[in-house]
Tab-separated table of C-alpha atoms in Angstrom:
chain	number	residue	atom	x	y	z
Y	6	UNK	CA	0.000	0.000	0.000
Y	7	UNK	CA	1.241	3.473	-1.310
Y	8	UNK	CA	2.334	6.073	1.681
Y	9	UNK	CA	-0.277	8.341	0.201
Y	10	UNK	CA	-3.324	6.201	0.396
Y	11	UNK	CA	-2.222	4.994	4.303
Y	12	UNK	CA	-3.435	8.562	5.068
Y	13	UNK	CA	-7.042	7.997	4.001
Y	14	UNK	CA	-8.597	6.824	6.967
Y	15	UNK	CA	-11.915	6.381	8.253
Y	16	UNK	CA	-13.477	4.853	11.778
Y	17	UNK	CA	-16.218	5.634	13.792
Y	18	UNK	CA	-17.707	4.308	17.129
Y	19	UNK	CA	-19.680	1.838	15.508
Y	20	UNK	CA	-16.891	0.190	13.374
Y	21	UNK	CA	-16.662	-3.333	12.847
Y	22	UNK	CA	-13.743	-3.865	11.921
Y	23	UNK	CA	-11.271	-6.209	14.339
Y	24	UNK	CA	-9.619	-4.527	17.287
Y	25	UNK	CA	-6.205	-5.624	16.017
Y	26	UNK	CA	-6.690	-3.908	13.189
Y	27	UNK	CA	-7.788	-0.949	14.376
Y	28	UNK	CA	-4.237	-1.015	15.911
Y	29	UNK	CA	-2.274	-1.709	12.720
Y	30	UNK	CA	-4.181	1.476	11.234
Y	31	UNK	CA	-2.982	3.742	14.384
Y	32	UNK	CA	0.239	2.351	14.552
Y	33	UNK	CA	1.450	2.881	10.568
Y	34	UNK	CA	0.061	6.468	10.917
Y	35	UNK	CA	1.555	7.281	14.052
Y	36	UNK	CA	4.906	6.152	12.056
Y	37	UNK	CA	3.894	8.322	9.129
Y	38	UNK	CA	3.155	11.538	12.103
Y	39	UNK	CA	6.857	11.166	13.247
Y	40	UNK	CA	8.199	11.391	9.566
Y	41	UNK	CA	5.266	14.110	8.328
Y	42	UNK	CA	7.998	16.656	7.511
Y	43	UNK	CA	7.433	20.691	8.452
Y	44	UNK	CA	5.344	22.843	5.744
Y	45	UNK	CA	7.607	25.363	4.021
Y	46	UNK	CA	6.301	28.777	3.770
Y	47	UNK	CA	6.184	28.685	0.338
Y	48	UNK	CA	3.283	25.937	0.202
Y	49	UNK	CA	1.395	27.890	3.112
Y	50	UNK	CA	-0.314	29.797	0.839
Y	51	UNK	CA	-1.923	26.429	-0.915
Y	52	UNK	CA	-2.578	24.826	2.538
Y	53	UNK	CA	-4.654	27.963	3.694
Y	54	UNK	CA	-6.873	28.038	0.675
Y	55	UNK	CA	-10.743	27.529	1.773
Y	56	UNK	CA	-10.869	24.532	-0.915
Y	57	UNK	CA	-7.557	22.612	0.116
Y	58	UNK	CA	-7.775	19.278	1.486
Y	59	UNK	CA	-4.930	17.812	3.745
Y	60	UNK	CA	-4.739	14.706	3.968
Y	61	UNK	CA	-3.115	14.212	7.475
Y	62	UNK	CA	-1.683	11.366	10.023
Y	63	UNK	CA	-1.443	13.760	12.734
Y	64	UNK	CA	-1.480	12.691	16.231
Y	65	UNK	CA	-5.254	14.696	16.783
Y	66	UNK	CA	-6.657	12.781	13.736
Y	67	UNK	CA	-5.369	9.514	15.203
Y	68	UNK	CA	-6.670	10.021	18.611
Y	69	UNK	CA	-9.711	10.999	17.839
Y	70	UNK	CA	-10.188	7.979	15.599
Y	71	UNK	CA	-8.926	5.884	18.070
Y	72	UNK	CA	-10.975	7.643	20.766
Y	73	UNK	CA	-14.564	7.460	18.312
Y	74	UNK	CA	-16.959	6.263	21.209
Y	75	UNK	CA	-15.212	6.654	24.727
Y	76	UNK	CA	-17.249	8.125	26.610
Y	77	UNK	CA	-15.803	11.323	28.585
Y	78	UNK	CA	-15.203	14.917	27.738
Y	79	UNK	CA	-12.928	17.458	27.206
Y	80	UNK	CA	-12.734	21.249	27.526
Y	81	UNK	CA	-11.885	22.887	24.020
Y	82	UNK	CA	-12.884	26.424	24.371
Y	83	UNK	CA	-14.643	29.054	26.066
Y	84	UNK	CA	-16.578	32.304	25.381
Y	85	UNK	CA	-18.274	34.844	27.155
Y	86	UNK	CA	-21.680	32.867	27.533
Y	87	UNK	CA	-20.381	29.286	28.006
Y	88	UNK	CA	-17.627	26.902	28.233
Y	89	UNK	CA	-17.210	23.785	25.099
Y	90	UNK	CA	-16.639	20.625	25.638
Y	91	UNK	CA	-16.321	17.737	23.366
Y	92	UNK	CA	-16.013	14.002	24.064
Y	93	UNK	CA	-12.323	12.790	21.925
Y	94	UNK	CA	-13.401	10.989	18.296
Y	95	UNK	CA	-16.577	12.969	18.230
Y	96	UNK	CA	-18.164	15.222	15.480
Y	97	UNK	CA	-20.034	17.494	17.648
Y	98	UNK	CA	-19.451	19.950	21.222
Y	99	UNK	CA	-21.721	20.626	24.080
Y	100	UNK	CA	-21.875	24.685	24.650
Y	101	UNK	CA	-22.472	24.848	28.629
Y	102	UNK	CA	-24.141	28.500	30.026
Y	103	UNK	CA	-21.902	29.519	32.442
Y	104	UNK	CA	-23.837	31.016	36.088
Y	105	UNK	CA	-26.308	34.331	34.766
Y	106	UNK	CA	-25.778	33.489	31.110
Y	107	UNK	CA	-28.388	31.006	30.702
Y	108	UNK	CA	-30.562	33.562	28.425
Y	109	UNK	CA	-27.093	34.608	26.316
Y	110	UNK	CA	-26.929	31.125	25.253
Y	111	UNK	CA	-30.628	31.088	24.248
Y	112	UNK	CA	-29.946	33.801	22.334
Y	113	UNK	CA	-27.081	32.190	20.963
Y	114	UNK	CA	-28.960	29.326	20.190
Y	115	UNK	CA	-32.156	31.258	18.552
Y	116	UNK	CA	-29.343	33.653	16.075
Y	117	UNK	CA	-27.419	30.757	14.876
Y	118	UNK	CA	-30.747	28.632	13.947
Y	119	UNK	CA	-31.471	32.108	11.900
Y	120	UNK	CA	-28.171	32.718	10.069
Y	121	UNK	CA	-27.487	29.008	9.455
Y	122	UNK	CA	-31.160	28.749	7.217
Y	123	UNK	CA	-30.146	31.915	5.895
Y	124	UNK	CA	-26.603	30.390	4.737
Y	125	UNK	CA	-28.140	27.289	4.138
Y	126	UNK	CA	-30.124	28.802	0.827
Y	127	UNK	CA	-26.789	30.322	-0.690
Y	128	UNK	CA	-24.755	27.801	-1.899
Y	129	UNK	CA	-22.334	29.861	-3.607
Y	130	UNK	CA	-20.707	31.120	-0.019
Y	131	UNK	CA	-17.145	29.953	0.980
Y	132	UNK	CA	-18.039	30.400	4.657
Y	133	UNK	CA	-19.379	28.089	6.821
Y	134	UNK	CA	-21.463	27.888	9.917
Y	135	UNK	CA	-21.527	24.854	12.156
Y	136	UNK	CA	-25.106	22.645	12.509
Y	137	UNK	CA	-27.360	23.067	15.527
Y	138	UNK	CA	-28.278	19.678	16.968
Y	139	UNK	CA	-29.951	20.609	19.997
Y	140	UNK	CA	-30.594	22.610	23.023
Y	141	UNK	CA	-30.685	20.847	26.382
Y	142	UNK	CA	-32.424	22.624	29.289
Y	143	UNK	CA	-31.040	22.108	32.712
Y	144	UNK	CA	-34.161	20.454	34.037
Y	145	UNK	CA	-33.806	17.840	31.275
Y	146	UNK	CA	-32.624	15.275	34.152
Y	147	UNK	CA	-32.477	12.266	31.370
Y	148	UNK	CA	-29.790	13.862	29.821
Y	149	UNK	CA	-28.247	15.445	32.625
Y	150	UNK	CA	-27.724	12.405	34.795
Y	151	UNK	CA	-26.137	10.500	31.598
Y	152	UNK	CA	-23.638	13.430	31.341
Y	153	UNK	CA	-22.933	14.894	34.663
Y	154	UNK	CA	-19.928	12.476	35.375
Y	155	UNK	CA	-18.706	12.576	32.286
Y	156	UNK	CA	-18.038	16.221	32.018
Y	157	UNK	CA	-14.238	17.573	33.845
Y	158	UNK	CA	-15.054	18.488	37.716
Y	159	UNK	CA	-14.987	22.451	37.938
Y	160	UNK	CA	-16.264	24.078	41.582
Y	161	UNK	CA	-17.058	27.603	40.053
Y	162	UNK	CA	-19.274	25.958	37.091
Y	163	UNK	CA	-22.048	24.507	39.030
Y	164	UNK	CA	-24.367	21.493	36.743
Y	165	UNK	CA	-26.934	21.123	35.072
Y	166	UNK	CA	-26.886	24.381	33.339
Y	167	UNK	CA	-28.447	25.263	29.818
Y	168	UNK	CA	-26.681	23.576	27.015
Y	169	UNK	CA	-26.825	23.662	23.311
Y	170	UNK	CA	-25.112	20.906	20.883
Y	171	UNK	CA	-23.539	21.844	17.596
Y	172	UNK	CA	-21.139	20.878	15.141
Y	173	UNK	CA	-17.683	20.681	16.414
Y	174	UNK	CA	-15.151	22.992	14.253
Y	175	UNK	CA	-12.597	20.868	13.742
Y	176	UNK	CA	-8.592	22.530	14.391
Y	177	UNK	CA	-6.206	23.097	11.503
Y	178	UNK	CA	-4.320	20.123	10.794
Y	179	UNK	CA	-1.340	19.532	12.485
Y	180	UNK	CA	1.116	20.745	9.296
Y	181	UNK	CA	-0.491	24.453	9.518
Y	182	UNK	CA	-0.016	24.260	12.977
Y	183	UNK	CA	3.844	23.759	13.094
Y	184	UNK	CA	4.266	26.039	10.787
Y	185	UNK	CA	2.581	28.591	12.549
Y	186	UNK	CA	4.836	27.851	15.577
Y	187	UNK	CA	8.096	28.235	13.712
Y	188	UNK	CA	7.029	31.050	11.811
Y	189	UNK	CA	5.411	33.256	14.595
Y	190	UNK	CA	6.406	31.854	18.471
Y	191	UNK	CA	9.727	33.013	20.089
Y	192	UNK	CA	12.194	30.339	19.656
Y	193	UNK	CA	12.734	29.600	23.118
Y	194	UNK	CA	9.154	28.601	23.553
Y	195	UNK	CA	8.756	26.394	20.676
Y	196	UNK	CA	9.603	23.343	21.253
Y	197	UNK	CA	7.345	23.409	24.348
Y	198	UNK	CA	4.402	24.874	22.326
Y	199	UNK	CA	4.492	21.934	19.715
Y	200	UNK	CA	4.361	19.755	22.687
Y	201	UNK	CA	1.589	21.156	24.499
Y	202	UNK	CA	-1.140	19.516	23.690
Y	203	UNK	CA	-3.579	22.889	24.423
Y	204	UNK	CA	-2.060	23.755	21.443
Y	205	UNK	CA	-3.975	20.834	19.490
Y	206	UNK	CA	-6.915	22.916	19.340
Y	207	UNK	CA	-6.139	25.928	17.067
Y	208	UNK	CA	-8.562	28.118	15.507
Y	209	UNK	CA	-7.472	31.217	13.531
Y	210	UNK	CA	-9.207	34.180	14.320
Y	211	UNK	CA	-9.129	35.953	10.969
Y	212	UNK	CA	-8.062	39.553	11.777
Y	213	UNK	CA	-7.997	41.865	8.057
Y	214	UNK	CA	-8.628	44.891	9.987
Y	215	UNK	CA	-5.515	44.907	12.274
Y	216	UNK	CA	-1.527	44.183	11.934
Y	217	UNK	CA	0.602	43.489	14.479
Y	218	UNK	CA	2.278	46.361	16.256
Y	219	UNK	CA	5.637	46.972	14.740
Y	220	UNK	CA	9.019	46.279	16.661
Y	221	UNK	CA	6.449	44.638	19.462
Y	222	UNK	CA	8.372	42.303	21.905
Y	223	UNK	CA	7.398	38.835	21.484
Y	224	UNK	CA	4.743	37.486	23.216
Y	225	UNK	CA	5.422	35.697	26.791
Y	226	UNK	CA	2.652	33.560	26.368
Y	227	UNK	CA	1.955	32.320	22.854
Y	228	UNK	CA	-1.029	30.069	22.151
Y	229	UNK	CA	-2.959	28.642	19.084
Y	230	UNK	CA	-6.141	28.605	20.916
Y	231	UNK	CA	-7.966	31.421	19.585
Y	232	UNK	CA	-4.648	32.489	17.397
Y	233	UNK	CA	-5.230	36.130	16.509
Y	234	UNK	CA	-3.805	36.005	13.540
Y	235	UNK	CA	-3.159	39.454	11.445
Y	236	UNK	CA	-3.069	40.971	8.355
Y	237	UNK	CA	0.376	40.986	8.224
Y	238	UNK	CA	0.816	37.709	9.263
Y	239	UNK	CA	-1.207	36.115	6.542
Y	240	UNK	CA	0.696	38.291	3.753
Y	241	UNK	CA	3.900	37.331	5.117
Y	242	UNK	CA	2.796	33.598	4.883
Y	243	UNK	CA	1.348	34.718	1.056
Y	244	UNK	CA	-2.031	33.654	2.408
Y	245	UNK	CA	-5.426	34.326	0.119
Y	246	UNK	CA	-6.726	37.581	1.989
Y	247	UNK	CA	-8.763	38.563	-0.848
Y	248	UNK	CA	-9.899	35.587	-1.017
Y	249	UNK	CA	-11.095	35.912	2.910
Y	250	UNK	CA	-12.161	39.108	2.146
Y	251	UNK	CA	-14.517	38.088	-0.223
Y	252	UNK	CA	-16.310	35.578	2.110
Y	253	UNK	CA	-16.623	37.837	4.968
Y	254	UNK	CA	-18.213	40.518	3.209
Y	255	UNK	CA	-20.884	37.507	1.275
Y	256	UNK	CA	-21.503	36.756	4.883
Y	257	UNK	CA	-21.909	39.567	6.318
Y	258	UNK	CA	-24.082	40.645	3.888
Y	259	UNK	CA	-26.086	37.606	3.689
Y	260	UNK	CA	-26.170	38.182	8.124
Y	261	UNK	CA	-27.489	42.042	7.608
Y	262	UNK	CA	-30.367	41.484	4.697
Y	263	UNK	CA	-31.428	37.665	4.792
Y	264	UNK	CA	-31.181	36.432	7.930
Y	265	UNK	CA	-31.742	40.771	9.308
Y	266	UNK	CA	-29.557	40.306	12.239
Y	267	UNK	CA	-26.298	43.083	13.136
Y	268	UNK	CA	-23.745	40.749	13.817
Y	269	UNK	CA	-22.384	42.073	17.245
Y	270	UNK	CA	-19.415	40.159	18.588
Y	271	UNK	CA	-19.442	37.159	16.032
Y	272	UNK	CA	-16.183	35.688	15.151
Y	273	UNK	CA	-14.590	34.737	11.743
Y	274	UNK	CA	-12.000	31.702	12.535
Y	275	UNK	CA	-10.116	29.358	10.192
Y	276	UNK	CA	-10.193	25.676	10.951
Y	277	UNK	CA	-11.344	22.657	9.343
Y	278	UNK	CA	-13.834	19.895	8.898
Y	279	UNK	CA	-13.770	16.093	7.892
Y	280	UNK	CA	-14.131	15.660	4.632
Y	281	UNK	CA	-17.303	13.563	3.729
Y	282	UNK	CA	-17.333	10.188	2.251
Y	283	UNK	CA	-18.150	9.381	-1.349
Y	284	UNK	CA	-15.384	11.045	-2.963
Y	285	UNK	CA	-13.025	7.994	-3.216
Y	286	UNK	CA	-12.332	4.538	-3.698
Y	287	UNK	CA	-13.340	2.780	-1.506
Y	288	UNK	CA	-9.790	1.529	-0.276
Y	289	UNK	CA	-8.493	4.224	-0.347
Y	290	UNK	CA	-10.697	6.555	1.712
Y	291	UNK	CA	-10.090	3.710	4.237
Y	292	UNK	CA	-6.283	3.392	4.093
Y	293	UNK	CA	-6.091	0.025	3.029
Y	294	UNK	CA	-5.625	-1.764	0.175
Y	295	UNK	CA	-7.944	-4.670	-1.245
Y	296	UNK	CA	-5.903	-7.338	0.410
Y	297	UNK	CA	-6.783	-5.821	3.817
Y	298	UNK	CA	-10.384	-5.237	2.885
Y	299	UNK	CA	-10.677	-8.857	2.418
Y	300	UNK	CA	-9.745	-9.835	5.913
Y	301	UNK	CA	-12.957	-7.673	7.423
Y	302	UNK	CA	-15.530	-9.477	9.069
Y	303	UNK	CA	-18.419	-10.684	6.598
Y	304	UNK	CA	-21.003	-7.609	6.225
Y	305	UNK	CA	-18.454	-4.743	8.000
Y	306	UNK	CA	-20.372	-2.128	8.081
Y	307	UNK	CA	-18.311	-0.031	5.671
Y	308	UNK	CA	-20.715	3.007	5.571
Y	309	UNK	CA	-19.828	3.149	9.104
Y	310	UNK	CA	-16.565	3.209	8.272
Y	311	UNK	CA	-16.566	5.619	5.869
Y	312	UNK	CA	-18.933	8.343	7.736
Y	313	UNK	CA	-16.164	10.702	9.381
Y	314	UNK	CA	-12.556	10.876	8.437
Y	315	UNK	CA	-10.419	13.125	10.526
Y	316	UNK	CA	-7.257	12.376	8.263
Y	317	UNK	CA	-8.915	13.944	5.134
Y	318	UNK	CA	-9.733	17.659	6.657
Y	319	UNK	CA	-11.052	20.522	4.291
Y	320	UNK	CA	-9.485	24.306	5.254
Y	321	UNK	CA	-13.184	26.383	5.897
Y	322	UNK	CA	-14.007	29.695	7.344
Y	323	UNK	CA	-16.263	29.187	9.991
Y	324	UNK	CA	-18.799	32.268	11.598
Y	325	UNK	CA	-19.847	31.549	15.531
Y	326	UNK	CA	-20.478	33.450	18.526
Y	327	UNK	CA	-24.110	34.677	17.832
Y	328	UNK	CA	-25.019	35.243	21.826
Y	329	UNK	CA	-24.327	38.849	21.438
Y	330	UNK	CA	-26.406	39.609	18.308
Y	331	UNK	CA	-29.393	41.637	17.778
Y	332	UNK	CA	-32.021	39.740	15.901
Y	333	UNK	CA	-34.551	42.541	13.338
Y	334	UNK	CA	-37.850	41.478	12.369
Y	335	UNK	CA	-37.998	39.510	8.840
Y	336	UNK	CA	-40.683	42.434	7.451
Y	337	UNK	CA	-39.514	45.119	5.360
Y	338	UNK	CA	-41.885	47.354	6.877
Y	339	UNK	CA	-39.636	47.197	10.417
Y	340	UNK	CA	-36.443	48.157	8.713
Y	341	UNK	CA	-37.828	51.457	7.334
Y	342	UNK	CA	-39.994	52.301	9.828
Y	343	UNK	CA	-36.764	52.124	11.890
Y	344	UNK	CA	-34.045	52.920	8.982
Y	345	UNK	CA	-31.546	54.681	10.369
Y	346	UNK	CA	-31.610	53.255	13.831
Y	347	UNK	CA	-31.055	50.129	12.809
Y	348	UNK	CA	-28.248	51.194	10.031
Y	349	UNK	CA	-26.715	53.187	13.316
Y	350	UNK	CA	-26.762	49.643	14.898
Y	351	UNK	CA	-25.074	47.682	12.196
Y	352	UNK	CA	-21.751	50.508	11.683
Y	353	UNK	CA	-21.525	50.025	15.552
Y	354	UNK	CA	-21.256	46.240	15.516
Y	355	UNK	CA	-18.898	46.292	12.346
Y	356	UNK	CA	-16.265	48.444	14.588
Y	357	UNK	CA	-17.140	47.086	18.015
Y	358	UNK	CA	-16.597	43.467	16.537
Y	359	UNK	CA	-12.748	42.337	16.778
Y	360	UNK	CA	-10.796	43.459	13.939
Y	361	UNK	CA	-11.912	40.750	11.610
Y	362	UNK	CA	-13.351	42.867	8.396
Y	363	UNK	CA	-10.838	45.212	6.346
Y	364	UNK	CA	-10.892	49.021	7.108
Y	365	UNK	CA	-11.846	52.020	4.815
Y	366	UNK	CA	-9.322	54.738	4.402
Y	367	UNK	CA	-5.966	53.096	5.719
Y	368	UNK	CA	-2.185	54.183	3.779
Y	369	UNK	CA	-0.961	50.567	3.033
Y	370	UNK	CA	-2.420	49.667	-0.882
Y	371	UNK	CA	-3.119	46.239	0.332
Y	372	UNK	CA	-5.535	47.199	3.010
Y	373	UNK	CA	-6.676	49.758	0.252
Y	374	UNK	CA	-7.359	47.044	-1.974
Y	375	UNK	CA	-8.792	44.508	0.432
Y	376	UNK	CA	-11.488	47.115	1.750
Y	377	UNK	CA	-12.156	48.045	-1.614
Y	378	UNK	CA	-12.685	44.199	-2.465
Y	379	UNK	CA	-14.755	43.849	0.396
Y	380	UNK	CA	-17.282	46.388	-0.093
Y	381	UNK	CA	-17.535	44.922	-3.772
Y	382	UNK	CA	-18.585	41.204	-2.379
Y	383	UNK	CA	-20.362	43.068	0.284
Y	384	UNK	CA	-22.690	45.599	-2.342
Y	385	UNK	CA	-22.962	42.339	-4.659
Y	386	UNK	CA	-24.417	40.002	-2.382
Y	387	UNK	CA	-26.661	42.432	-0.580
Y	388	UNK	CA	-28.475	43.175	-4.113
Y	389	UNK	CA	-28.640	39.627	-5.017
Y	390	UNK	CA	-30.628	39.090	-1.557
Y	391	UNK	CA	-32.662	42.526	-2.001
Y	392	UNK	CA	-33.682	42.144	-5.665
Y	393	UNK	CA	-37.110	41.780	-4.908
Y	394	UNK	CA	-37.382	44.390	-2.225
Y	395	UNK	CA	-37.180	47.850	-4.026
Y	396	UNK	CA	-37.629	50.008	-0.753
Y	397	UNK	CA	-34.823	48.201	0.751
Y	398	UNK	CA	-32.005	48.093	-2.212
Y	399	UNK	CA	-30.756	51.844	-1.379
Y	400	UNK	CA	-29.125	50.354	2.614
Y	401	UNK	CA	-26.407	48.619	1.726
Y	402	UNK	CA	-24.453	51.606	0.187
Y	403	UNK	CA	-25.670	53.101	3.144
Y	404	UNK	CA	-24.436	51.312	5.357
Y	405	UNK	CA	-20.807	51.217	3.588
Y	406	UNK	CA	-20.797	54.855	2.922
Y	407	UNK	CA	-21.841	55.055	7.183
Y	408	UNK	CA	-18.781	52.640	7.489
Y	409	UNK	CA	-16.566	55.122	5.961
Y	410	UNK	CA	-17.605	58.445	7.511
Y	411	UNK	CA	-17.355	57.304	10.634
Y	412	UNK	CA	-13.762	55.981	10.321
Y	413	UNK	CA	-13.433	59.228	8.558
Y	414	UNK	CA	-14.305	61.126	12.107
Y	415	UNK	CA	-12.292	58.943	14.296
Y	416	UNK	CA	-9.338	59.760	12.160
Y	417	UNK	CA	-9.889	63.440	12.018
Y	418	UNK	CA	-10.070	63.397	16.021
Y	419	UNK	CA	-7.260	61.168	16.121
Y	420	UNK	CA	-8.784	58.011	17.176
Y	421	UNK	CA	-6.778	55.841	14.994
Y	422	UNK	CA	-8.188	53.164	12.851
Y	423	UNK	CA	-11.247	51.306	13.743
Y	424	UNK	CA	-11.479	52.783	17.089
Y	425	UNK	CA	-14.148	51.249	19.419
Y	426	UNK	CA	-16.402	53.333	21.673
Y	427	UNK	CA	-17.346	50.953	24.154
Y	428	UNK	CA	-14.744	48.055	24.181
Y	429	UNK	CA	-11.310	50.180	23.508
């Protein structure tokens, strides 16, 4: 069997196929993690691309295949409403309400049901938004008891507690990850940074609208959980920023006039997800050649098999954090009865946000050009949506011209760029 296809593998907590085989699958791809050699900066730029697929043996993908049905959790992330937790092998997180933010995460809950049908009816969009499975109330003692013990003792974090369930957001593969190490963590710190396993969980926040502050000293504490990764950054990788432009401004656009919500505090990050089955032979999205196929048990359940593959991860830019997000009614009466309140709401939550959209009016020709890409998606997806709705087509300039004026005033009073009122 070819190196290459040993990387295509699938299991899930159903599988039938032999323990002992199982094992012969984890072991050649462990071998094949210790010999995966680093990613050059010259191929970062392919890697980072929101259509690449990386086929990876990394030490994450392994585990979690190995781990596909164990039955105990792990902490992943936090955010202001809740903590996330997802059991090793699995395809989904719990999102738990921390104490007094049990109605944040049923807002949370009620946003991201209304952005992801709005998503869901434009195909054509690059970026994605994880599924909503379900929302578990903290009187639901079923579920509760089953999951109590499971979840990681914490005293301050009392249980049950709200919860929703979504699609996990799976990290960037483990080749992006050491490359970001090299390239951006001091050198003294590096070694102990590949190793940590904390580190296994890296999401990109996407930040277009900011660059790092020149001649900075490094940082004491560097992380890939929650990487804020800048502008400069991703051109000194040669990363597609246009091409991340583009998406955030469909999205956005597709947030403000489908799904007529203002985005507050929502986050654009870069990760991945498992690449779905039916693309390949059958051997080889499995890892295994024919031989090996013949030695399953009689009627292995191959769809099984086949279902989720963590080795064969697709590079996607993901939109979360709804919790924070002001929710419009769907008539177009509302939004002109109450025009320029709400377009005074929407410039607010584009600069109170985190630096993640390119700025109007900054020196450097790349930010220049990225804004002016962005309000180009931005004004071309807005009158796709608004075709039909004549008294509305006029508030998307608007709102971009808004964007600019006000940048335009912080500047003048010397502000700097994309000043916020309210979080500094």
């Amino acid at each position: 069997m070819r190196a290459a296809e040993r990387r295509h593998l699938d299991e899930t907590e159903d599988s039938a196929i032999s323990e002992g085989m199982q094992q012969v699958i984890i072991d050649n791809n462990r071998l094949l993690d210790e010999l995966e050699p680093p990613a050059e900066v010259t191929s970062l730029s392919r890697l980072f691309s929101l259509r690449s697929v990386i086929s990876t043996a990394s030490s994450f993908a392994i585990f979690n295949q190995s781990q596909q049905g164990l039955e105990s959790y792990q902490r992943i992330g936090f955010g202001q409403c809740g903590l996330v937790f997802t059991k090793p092998g699995s395809a989904h997180v719990v999102k738990i309400a921390r104490p007094y933010f049990s109605d944040a995460l049923w807002e949370d809950f009620l946003s991201h049901l209304r952005l992801f049908k709005a998503l869901s009816l434009h195909s054509d969009t690059q970026c994605h938004i994880p599924r909503v499975y379900s929302y578990i109330n903290k009187d639901n003692t079923a579920w509760w008891d089953a999951n109590t013990a499971l979840l990681p003792p914490n005293s301050d974090f009392p249980l049950p507690s709200q919860a929703m369930i979504t699609e996990r957001i799976l990290p960037l593969p483990k080749i992006i990850r050491l490359a970001l190490i090299d390239k951006f963590c001091p050198e003294a710190l590096r070694e102990s940074a590949k190793a940590s396993p904390l580190n296994n969980d890296c999401l990109a926040r996407m930040y277009l609208g900011c660059r790092r502050t020149p001649n900075a000293p490094p940082t004491p504490n560097f992380s890939l959980r929650n990487f804020n990764f800048c502008l400069d950054q991703m051109l000194e990788l040669g990363l597609p920023v246009e091409d991340y432009a583009r998406e955030m401004a469909a999205c956005l656009a597709i947030l403000h006039w489908h799904a007529r919500m203002d985005g507050f505090d929502i986050e654009f990050v870069l990760g991945s997800d498992a690449e779905l089955s039916y693309t390949t032979h059958v051997a080889q999205s499995l890892g295994m050649d024919v031989e090996q196929l013949e030695e399953l048990p009689k009627h292995s359940d191959i769809e099984v098999l086949q279902r989720l593959n963590f080795q064969r991860r697709v590079v996607r830019l993901w939109v979360l954090d709804f919790n924070l997000c002001n929710r419009f009614p769907m008539g177009d009466a509302f939004i002109l009865e109450h025009e320029e309140e709400i377009l005074s709401q929407l410039v607010l939550a584009f600069f109170e946000n985190d630096p993640y959209y390119p700025l109007p009016l900054m020196e450097m020709n790349v930010d220049r050009q990225l804004w002016s890409i962005f309000r180009q998606e931005y004004e071309k997806k807005a009158a796709e949506i608004l075709c039909a709705s004549e008294a509305l087509k006029h508030l998307p300039l608007k709102f971009l011209d808004a964007c600019v004026e006000r940048e335009q005033r912080k500047l003048e009073k010397g502000l700097g760029h994309g000043h916020r009122d309210f979080k500094g």
